[in-house]
mmCIF file of C-alpha atoms in Angstrom:
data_model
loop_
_atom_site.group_PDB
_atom_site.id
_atom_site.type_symbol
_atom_site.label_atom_id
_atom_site.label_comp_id
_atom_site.label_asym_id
_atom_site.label_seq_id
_atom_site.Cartn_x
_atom_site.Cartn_y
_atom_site.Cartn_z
ATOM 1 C CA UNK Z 1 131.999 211.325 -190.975
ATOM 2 C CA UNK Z 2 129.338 211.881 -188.150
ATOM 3 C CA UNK Z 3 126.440 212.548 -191.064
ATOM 4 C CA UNK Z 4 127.659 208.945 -192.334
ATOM 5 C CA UNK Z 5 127.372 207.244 -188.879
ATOM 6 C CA UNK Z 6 123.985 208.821 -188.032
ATOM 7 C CA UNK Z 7 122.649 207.520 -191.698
ATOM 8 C CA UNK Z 8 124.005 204.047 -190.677
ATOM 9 C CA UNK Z 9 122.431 203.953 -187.245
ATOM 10 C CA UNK Z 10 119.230 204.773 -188.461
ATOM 11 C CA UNK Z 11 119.527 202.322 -191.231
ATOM 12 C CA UNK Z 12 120.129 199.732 -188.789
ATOM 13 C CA UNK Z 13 117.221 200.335 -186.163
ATOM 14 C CA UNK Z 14 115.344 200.630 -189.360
ATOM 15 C CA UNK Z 15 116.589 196.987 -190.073
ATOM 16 C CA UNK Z 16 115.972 195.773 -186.917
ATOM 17 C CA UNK Z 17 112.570 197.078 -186.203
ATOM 18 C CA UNK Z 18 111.693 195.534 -189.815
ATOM 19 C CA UNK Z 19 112.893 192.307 -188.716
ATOM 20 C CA UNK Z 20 111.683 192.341 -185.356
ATOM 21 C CA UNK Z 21 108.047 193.199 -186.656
ATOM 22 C CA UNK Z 22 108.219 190.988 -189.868
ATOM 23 C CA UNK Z 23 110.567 187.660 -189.223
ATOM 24 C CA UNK Z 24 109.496 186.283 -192.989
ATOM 25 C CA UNK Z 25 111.247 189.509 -194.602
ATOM 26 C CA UNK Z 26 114.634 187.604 -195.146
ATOM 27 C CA UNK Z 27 113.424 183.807 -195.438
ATOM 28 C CA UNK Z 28 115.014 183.790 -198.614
ATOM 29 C CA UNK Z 29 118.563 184.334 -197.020
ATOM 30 C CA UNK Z 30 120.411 181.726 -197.771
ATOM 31 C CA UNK Z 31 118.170 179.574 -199.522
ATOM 32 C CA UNK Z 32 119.015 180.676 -203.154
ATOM 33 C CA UNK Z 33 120.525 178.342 -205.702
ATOM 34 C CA UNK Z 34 123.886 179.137 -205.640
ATOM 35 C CA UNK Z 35 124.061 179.427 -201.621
ATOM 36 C CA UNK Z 36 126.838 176.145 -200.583
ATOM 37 C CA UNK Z 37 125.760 174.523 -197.295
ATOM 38 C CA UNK Z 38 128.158 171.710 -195.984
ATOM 39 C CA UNK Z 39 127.216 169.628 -193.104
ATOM 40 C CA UNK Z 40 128.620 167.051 -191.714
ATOM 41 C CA UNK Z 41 128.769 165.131 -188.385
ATOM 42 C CA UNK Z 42 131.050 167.635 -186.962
ATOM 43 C CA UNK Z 43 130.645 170.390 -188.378
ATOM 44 C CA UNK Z 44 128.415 172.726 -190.815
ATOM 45 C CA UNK Z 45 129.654 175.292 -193.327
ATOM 46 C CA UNK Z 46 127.358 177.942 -195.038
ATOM 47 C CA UNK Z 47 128.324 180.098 -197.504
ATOM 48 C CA UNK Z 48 125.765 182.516 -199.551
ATOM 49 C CA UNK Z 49 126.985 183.360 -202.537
ATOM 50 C CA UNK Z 50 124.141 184.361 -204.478
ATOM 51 C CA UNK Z 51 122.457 185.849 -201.237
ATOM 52 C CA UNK Z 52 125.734 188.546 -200.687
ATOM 53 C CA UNK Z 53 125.763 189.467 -204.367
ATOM 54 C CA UNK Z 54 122.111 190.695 -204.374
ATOM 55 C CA UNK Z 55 122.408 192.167 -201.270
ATOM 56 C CA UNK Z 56 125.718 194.101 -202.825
ATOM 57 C CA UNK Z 57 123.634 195.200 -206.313
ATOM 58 C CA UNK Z 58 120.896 196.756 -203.698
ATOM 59 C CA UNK Z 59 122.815 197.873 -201.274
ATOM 60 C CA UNK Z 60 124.950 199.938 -204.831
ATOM 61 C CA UNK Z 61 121.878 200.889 -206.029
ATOM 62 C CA UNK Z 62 120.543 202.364 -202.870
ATOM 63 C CA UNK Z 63 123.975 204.050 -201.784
ATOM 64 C CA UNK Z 64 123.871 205.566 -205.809
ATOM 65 C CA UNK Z 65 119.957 207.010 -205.039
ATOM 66 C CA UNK Z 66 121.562 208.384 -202.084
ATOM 67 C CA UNK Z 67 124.911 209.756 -203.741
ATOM 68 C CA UNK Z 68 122.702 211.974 -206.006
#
């Protein structure tokens, strides 16, 4: 279990040294097609559909690379 924390902490600085040094890498985050945004006076409501399931097919292939 340690060998699978250390892979996801350097995954994550990884991730956030990406995104500190490159802010236009995930523009397209929630603006996809099938993303629902509901606002209203009150209140807003996102929910990325199409964002989370290309984010799961990388994130499978990536942990199948890995796997191997």
């Amino acid at each position: 279990m340690a060998k699978w924390l250390i892979y996801a902490g350097v995954v994550l600085l990884l991730l956030g040294v990406a995104l500190h040094y490159a802010p236009g890498l995930l523009s397209w985050f929630g603006k996809l097609p099938g993303d629902i945004r509901i606002e209203s006076e009150r209140s807003r409501t996102f929910i990325p559909i199409s964002s989370m399931v290309i984010l799961s097919v990388v994130l499978t292939i990536l942990l199948n690379l890995f796997r191997r």
